Short mmCIF file of C-alpha atoms in Angstrom, two decimals:
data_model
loop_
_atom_site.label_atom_id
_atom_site.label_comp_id
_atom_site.label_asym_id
_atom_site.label_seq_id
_atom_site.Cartn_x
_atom_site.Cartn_y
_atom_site.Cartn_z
CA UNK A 183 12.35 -4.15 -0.44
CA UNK A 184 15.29 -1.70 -0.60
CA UNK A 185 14.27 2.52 -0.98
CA UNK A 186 15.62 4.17 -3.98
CA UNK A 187 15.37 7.92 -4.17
CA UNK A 188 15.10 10.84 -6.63
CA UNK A 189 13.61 13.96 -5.63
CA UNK A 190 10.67 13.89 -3.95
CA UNK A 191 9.57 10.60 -5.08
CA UNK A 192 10.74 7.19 -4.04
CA UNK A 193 9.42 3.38 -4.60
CA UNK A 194 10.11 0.44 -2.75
CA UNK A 195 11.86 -2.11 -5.23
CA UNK A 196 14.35 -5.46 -5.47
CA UNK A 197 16.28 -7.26 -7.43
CA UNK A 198 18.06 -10.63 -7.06
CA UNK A 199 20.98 -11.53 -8.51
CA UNK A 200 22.56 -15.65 -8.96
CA UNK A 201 26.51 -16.21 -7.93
CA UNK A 202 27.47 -12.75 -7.85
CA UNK A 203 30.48 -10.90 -6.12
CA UNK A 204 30.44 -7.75 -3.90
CA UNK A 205 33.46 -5.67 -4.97
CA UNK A 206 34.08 -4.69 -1.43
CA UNK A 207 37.07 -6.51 -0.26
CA UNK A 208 36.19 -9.42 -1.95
CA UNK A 209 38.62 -11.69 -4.55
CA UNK A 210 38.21 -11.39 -7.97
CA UNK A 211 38.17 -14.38 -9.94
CA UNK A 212 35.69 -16.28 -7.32
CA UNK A 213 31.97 -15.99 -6.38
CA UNK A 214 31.76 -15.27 -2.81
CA UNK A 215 28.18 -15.27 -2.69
CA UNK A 216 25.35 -18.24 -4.89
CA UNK A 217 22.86 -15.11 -4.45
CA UNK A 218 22.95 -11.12 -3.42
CA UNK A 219 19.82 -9.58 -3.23
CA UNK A 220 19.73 -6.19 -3.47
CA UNK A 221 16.68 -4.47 -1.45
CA UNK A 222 15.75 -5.43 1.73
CA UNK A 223 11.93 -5.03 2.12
CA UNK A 224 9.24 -7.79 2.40
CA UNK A 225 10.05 -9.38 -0.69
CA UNK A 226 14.07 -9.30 -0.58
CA UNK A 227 13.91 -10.81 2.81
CA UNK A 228 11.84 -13.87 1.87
CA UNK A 229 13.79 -14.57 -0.84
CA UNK A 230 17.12 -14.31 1.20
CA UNK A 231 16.18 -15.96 4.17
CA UNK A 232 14.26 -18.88 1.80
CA UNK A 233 17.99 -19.04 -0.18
CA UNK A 234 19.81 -19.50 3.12
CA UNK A 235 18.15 -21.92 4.90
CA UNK A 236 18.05 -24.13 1.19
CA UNK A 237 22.24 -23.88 2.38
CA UNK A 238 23.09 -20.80 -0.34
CA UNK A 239 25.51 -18.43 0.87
CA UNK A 240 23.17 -15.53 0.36
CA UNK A 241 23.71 -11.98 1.13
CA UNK A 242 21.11 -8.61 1.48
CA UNK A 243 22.17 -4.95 1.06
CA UNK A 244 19.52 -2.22 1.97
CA UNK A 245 20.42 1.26 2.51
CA UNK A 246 17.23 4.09 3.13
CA UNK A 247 18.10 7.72 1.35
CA UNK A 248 16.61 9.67 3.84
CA UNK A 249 13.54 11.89 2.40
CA UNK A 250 13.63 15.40 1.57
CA UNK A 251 13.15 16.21 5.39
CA UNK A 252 15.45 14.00 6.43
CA UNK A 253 13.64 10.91 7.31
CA UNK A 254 15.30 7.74 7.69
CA UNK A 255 14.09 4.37 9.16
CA UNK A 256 15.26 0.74 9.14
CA UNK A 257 15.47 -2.87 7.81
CA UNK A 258 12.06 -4.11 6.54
CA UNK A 259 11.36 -1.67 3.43
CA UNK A 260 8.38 0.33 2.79
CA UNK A 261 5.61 -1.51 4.14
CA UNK A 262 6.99 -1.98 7.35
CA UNK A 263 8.71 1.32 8.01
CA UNK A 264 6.39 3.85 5.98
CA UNK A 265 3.14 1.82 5.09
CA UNK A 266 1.62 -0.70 5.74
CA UNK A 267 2.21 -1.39 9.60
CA UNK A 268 2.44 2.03 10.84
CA UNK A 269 -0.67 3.28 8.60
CA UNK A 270 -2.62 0.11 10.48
CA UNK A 271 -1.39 0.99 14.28
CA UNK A 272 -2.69 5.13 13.48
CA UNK A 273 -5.92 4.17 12.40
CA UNK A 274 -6.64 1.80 15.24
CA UNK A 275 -6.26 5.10 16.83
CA UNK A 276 -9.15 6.45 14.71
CA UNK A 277 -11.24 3.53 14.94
CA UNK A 278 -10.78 3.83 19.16
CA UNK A 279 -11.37 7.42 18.84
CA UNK A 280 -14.69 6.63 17.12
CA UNK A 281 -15.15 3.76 19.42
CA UNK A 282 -15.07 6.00 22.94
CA UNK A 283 -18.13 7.84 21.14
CA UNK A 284 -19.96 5.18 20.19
CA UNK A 285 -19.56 3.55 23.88
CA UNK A 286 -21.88 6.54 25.56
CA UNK A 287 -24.73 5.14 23.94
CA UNK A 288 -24.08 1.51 25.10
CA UNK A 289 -24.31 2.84 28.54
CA UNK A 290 -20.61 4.03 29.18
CA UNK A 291 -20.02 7.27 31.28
CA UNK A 292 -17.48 9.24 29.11
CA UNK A 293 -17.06 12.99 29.30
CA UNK A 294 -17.87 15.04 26.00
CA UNK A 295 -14.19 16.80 25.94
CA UNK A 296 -12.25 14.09 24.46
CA UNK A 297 -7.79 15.24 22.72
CA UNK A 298 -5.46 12.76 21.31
CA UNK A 299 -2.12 13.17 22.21
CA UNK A 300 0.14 12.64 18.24
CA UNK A 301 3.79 12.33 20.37
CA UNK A 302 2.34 9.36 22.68
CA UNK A 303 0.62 7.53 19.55
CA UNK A 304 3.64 8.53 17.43
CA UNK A 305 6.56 7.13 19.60
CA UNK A 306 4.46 3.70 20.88
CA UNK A 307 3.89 3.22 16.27
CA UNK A 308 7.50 4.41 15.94
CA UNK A 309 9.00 1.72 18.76
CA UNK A 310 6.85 -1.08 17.09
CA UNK A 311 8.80 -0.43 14.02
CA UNK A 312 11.73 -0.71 15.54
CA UNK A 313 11.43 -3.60 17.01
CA UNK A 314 10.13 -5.07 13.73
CA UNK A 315 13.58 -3.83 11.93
CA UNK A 316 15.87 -5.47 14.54
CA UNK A 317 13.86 -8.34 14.50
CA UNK A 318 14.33 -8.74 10.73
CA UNK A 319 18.56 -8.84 11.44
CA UNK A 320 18.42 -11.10 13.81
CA UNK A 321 16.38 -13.24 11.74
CA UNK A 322 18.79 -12.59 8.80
CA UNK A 323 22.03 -13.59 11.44
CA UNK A 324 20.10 -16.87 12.65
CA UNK A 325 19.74 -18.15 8.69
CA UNK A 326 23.58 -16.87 8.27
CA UNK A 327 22.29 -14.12 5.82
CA UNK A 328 24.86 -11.26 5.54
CA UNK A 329 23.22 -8.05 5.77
CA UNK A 330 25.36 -5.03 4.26
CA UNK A 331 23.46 -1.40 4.90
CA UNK A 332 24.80 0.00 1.94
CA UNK A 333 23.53 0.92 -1.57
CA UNK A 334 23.82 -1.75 -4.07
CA UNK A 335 24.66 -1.76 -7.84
CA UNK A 336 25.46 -3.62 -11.13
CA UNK A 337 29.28 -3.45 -12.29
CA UNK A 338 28.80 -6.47 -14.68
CA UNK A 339 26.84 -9.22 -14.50
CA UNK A 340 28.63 -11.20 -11.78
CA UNK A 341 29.72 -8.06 -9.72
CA UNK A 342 28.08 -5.54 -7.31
CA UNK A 343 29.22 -2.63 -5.81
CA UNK A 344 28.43 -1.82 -2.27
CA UNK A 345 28.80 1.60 -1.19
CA UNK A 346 27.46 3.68 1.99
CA UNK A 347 25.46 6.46 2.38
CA UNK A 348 28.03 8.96 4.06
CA UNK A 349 28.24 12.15 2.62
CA UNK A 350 25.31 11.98 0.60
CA UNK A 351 23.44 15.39 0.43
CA UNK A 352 19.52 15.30 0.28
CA UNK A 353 18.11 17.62 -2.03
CA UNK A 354 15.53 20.15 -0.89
CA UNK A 355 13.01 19.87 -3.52
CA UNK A 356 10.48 20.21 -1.65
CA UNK A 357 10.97 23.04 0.92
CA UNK A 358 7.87 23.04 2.84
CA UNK A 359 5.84 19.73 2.13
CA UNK A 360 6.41 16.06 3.96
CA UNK A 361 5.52 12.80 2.37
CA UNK A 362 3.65 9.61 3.56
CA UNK A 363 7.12 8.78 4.47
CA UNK A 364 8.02 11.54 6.67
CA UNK A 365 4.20 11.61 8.46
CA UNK A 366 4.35 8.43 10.09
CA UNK A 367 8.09 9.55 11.73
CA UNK A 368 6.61 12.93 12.96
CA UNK A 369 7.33 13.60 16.64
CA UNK A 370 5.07 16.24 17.23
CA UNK A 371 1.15 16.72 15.47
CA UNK A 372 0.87 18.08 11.90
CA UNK A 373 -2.23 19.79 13.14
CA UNK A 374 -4.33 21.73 10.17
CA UNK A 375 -3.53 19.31 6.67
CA UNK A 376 -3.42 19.70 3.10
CA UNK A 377 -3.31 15.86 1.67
CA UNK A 378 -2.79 16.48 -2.50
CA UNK A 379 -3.25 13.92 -4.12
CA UNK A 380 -5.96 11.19 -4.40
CA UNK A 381 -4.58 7.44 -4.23
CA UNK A 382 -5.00 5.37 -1.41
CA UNK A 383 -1.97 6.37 -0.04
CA UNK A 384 -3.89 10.05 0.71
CA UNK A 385 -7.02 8.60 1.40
CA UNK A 386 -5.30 6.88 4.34
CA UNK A 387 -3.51 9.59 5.60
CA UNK A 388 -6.14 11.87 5.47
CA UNK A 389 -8.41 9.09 7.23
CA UNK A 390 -6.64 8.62 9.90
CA UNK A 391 -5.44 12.30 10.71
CA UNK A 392 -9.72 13.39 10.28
CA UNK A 393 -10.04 10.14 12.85
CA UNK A 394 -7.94 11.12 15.38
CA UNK A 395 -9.79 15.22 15.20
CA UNK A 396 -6.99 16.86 12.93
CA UNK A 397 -8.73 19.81 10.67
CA UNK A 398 -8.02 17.57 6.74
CA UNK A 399 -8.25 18.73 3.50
CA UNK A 400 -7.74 16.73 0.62
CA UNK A 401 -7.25 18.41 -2.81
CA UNK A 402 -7.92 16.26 -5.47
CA UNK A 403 -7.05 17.06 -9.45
CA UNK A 404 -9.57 14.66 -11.09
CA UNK A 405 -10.65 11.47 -9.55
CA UNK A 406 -10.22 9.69 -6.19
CA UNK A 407 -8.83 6.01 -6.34
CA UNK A 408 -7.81 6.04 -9.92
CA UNK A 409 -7.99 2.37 -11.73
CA UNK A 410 -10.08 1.27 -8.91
CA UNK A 411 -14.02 0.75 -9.19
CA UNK A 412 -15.68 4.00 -8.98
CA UNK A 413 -18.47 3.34 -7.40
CA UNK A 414 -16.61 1.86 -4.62
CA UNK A 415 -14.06 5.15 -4.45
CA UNK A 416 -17.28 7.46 -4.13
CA UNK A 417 -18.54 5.21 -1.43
CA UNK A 418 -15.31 5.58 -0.19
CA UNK A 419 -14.64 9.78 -0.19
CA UNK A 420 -18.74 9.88 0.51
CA UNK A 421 -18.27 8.23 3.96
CA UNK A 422 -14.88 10.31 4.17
CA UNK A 423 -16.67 13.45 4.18
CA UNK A 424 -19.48 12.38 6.25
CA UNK A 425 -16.99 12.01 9.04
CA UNK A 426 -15.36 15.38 8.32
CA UNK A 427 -12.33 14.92 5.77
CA UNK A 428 -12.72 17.97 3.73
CA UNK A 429 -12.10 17.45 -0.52
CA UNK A 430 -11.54 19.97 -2.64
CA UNK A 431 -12.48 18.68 -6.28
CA UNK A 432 -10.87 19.43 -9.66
CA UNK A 433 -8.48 21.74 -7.83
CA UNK A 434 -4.49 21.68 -8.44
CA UNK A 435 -1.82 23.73 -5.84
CA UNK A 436 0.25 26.66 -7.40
CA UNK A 437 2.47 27.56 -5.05
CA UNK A 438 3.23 27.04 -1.41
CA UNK A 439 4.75 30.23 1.16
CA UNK A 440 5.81 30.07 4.57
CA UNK A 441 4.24 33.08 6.46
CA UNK A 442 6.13 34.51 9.48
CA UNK A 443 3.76 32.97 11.68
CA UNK A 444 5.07 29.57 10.53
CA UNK A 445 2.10 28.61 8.50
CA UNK A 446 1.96 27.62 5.22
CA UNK A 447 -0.23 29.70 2.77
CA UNK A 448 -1.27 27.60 -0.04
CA UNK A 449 -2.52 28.84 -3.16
CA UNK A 450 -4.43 26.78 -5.99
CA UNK A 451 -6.25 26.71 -8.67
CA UNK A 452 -10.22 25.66 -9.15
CA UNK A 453 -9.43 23.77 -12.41
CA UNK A 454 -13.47 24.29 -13.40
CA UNK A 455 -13.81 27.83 -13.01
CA UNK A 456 -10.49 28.83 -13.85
CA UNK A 457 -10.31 31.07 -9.98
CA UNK A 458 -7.63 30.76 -7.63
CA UNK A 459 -8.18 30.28 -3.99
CA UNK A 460 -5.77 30.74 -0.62
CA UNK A 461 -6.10 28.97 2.76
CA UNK A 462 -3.65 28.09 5.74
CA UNK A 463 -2.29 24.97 6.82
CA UNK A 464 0.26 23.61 9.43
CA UNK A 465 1.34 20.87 6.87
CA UNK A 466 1.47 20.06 3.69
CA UNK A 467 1.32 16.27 2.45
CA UNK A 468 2.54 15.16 -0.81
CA UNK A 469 0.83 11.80 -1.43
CA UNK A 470 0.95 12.20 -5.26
CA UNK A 471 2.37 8.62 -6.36
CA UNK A 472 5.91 6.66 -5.79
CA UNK A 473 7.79 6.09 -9.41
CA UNK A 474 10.65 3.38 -10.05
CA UNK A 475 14.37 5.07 -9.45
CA UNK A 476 16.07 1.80 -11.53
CA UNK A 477 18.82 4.58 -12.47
CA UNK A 478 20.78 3.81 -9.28
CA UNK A 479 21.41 0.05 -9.92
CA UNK A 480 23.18 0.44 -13.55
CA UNK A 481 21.08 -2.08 -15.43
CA UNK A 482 21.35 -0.57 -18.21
CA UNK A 483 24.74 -1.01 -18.93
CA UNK A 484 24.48 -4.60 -18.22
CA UNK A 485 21.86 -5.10 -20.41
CA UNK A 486 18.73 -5.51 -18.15
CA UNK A 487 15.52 -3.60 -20.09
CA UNK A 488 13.82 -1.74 -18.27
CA UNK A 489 10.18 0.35 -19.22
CA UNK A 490 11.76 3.78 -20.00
CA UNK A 491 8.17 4.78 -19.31
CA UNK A 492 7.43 3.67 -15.66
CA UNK A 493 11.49 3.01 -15.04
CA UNK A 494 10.41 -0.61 -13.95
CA UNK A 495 12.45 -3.72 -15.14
CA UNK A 496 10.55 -5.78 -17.70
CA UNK A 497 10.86 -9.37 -16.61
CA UNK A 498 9.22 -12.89 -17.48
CA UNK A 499 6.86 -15.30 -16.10
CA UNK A 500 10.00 -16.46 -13.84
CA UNK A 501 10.83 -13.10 -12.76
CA UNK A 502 13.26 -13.19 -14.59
CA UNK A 503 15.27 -10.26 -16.86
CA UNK A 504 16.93 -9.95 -20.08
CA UNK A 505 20.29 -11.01 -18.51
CA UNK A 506 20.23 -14.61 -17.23
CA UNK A 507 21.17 -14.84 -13.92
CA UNK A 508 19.26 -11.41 -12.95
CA UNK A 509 16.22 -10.96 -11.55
CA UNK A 510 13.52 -8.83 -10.67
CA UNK A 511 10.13 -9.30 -7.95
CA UNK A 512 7.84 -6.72 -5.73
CA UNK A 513 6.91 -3.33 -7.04
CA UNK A 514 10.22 -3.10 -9.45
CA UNK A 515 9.02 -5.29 -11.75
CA UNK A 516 6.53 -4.77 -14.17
CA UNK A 517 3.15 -5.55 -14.33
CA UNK A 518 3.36 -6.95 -10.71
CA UNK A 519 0.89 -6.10 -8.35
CA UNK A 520 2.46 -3.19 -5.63
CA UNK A 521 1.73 -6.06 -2.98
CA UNK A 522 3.81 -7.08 -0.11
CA UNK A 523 2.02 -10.62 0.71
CA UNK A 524 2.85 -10.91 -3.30
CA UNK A 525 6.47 -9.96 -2.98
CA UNK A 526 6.84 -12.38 -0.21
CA UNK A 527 5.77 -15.10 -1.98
CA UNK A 528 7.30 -14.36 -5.27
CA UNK A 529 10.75 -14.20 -3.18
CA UNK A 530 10.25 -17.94 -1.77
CA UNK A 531 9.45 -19.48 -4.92
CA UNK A 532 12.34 -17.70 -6.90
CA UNK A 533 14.32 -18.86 -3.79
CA UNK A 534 13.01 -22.21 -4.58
CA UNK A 535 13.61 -22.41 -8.31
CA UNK A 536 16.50 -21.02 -7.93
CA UNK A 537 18.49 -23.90 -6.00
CA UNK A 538 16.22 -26.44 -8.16
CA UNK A 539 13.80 -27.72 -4.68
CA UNK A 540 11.06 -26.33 -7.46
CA UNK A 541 9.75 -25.34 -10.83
CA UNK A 542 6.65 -23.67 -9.17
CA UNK A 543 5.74 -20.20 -10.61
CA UNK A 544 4.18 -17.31 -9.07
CA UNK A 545 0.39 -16.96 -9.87
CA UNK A 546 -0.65 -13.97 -10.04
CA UNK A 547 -3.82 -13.83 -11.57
CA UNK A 548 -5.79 -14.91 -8.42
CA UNK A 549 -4.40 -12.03 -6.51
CA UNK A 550 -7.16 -10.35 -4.14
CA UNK A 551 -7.18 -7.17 -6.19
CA UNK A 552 -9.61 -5.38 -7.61
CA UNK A 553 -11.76 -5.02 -11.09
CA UNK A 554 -11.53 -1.78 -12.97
CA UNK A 555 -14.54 0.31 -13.73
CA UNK A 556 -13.82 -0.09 -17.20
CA UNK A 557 -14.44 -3.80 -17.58
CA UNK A 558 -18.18 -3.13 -16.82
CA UNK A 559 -18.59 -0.65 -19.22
CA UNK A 560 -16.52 -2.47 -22.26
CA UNK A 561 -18.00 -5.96 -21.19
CA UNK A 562 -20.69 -5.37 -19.16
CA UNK A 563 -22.89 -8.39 -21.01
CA UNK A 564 -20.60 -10.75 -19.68
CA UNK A 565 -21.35 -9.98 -16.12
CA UNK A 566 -23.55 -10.37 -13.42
CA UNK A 567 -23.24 -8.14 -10.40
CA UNK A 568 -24.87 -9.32 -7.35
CA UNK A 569 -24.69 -6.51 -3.94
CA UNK A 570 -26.50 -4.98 -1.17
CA UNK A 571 -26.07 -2.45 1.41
CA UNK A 572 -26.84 -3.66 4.94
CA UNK A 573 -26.11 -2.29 8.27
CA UNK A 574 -23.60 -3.81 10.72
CA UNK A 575 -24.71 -4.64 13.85
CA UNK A 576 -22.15 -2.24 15.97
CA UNK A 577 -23.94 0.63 13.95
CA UNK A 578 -27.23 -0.26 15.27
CA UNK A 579 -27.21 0.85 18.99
CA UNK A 580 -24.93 3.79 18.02
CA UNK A 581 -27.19 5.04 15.84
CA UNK A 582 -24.21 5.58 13.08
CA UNK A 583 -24.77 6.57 9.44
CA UNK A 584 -24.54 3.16 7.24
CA UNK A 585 -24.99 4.80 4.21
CA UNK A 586 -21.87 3.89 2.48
CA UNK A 587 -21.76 0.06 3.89
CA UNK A 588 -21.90 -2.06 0.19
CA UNK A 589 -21.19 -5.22 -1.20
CA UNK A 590 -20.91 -6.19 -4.50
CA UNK A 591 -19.61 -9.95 -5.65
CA UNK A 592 -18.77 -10.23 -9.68
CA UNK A 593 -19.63 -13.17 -11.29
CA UNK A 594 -19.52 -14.51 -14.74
CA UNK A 595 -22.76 -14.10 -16.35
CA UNK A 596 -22.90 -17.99 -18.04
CA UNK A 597 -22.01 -21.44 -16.99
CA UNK A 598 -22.06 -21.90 -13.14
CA UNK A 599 -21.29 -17.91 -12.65
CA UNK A 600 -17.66 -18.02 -11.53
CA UNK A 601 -16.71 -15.27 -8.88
CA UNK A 602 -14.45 -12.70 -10.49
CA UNK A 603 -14.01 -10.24 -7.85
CA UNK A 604 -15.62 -8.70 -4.54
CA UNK A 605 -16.09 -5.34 -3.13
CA UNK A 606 -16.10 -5.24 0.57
CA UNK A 607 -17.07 -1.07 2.47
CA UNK A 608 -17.25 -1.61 5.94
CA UNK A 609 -16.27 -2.50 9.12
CA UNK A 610 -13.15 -4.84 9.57
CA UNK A 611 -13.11 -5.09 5.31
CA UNK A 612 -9.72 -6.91 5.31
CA UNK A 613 -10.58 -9.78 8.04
CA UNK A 614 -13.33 -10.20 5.62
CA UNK A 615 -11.99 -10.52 2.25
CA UNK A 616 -9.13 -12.18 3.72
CA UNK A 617 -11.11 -15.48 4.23
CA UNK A 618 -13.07 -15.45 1.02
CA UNK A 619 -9.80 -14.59 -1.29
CA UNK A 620 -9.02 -18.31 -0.24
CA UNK A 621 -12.06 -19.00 -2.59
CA UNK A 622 -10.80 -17.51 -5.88
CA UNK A 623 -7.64 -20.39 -5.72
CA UNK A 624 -10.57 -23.19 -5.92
CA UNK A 625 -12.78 -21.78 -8.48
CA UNK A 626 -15.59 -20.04 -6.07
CA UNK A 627 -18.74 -19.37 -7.96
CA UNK A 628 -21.93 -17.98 -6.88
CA UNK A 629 -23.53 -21.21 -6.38
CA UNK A 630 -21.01 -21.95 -3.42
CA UNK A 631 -21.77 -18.83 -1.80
CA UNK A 632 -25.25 -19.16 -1.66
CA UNK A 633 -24.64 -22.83 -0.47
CA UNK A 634 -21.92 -21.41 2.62
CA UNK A 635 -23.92 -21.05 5.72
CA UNK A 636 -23.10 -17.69 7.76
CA UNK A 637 -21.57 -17.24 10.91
CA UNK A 638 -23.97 -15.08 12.69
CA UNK A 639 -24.28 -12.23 13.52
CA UNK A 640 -21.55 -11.15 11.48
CA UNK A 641 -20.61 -8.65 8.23
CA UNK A 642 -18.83 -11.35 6.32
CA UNK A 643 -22.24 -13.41 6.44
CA UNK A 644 -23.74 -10.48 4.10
CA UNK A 645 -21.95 -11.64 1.30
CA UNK A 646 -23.46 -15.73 1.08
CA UNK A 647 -26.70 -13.99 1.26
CA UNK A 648 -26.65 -11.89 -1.75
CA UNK A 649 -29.29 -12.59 -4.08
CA UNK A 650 -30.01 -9.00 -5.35
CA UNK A 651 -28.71 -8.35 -9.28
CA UNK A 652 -27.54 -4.69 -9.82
CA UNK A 653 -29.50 -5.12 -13.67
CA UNK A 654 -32.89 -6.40 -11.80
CA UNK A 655 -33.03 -2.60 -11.14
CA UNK A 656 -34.61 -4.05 -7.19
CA UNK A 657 -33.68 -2.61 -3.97
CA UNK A 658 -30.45 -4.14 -2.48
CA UNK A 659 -31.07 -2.68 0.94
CA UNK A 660 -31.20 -5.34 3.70
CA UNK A 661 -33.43 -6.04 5.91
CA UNK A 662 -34.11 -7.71 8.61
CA UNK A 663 -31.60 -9.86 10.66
#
């Protein structure tokens, strides 16, 4: 999904838009193109590529604004370039960092003094990424997709303008922070780092920058992991801290001055006791939320509503908007999930419907998401939480802290107690709730759990053994193998 930029915030977005004509050099009076998508992340490339090889003459434009320090990567949008893929490849760095210690007490001879070297990890994440954006455009020239880089937007319904990015001047809005964007393009070490803000976006960073032995501090105004479930997110900054990742609670930044010495004084404010408070720091990171730059793309004056609120484009079950042959999936829309696996298959089936090879809607409400706190405490009759905390194997031998290792499965309370959602802390989380989201599409309940027989010895098998209620008020420790 295409980058659109104001400021220091910037979200990764899409639109599609059926028999349109690019203004640049093209014919007036004639559709050159059955569909132009405009954004070329996960979503926008699905979608294109899914168009093209149904025989539409199908074109993508995707231009990056570079960030406020000047950032700029390529074809693939933001989970490729600046998420996703790059957040993975640095923490498998952690996790080997944390590995190597761990290996001394299953017998390997490793010297105490142990340094991680950011250029080496940086440019082998960075060249991955590269390879993954030319890969996209020569997947985009084998379906015959044309691929402008240029910024994309709405002169009328039928017509888009394609412009480039030369000449544009970045603003300098923020003078001495980065971004998520910026920290996965550093060449050299950010070394002692402020993270403000608490989504996961910062959690991330600052996970991965503690994991590979960077000094992190994460300054947090009220609550970590906001709309997620809150005992989960203080698992979550409990572990965090355990392994070193500094928080500083209720506390907002004032103001931020370069000293001579090239460090960056930071003053903010303890939002309890009312004090202020100074410390030093190499870098800065602003991980403080992405909002919806729709202004860009001219909807307006073509008619497409858009949430004045949240700037995202309001569209229906269909994805599509309030002009016909408009439309709108990935993190642009609203009330989508901020997904790429969603995106991707959103794009498809629009692809799909759109050349009539389907009628097949999106579903999203079997997404592997997550359950806010606040159903339990407006609804909490209906439920029945089953969990435990249990201790992984791998921590066994190296005696690691497996405090904050939980599960917790949701199930309807009545009937044959259908599986709402699962909570998953621990090692290799995603493998894990990877295989069991496949359950949600076919109704799992907590009957076919308990009925699944493990693979052992494994984490996943934890959750078909659960039989501990959180009302029964018993210990949910395991034990035993």
């Amino acid at each position: 999904m295409a980058t659109f930029s104001r400021g220091r915030q910037r979200i990764k977005a899409l639109c599609c838009f059926r028999t349109l004509i690019c203004t640049r050099n093209f014919t007036a009076g004639k559709f050159d193109y059955d569909l132009v998508v405009i954004g070329g992340g996960s979503g926008g490339l699905a979608c294109s590529k899914e168009a093209a090889q149904l025989g539409q003459r199908v074109a993508v434009l995707d231009y990056v604004e570079p960030s406020l320090k000047g950032t700029k990567w390529g074809l693939g949008g933001t989970c490729v370039n600046v998420g996703c893929i790059p957040k993975k490849l640095m923490h498998q760095a952690a996790l080997l960092g944390t590995a190597v210690k761990d290996a001394r007490k299953y017998g390997w001879q490793i010297p105490e003094s142990l340094s991680h070297d950011w250029s080496t990890m940086a440019e082998a994440v960075q060249n991955h990424v590269k390879s993954l954006n030319w890969g996209h455009r020569v997947q985009l020239q084998d379906k015959k997709v044309k691929y402008l880089n240029m910024k994309g937007s709405l002169v009328d319904t039928h017509t888009i303008r394609a412009v480039n990015g030369k000449g544009k001047e970045v603003p300098g809005a923020m003078e001495f922070g980065i971004t998520s964007d910026d920290v996965f393009w550093l060449k050299e070490s950010p070394k002692k780092t402020l993270v403000v803000g608490a989504s996961y976006v910062a959690l991330e960073c600052a996970g991965f920058l503690t994991g590979i032995g960077l000094d992190t501090t994460v300054m947090v105004r009220s609550i970590a992991l906001r709309g997620f479930d809150q005992q989960m997110s203080g698992l979550v900054t409990d572990y965090m801290e355990a392994y070193g990742t500094k928080f500083s609670w209720k506390c907002t930044p004032k103001s931020i001055e370069k000293l001579p010495s090239g460090l960056l004084r930071v003053t903010w404010m303890d939002l309890n006791t009312k004090e202020e408070h100074q410390d030093t720091f190499n870098s800065v990171l602003w991980a403080v939320g992405r909002a919806s730059e729709t202004k860009t793309l001219n909807l307006e004056k073509v008619g497409v509503e858009i949430n004045k609120e949240t700037g995202k484009i309001i569209v229906a079950t269909d994805e599509a908007t309030s002009v016909p042959n408009i439309f709108a999936i990935g993190d642009i829309a609203e009330g989508r999930p901020e997904l790429t696996p969603t995106a991707i298959k959103a794009g498809k089936l629009l692809a799909r419907r759109l050349v009539g090879h389907s009628t097949e809607l999106m579903n999203y409400d079997n997404v592997s998401l997550l359950l806010h706190a606040y159903a339990f405490i407006l609804v909490r009759s209906l439920f029945l939480v089953y969990h435990a905390f249990y201790k992984p194997l791998e921590f066994t031998v190296a005696e690691r802290d497996a405090t904050q290792c939980y599960i917790k499965v949701v199930c309807l309370r009545e009937g044959d107690q259908r599986v709402l959602g699962m909570h998953f802390t621990g090692p290799n989380a995603g493998e894990v709730t990877q295989g069991f989201s496949l359950g949600f599409q076919c109704g799992l309940t907590y009957e076919h759990l308990r009925n699944t027989v493990g693979i052992h010895p494994t984490c996943a098998e934890e959750l078909i053994k659960l039989n501990i209620t959180k009302r029964s008020g018993l210990d949910a420790t395991v034990t035993g193998c």
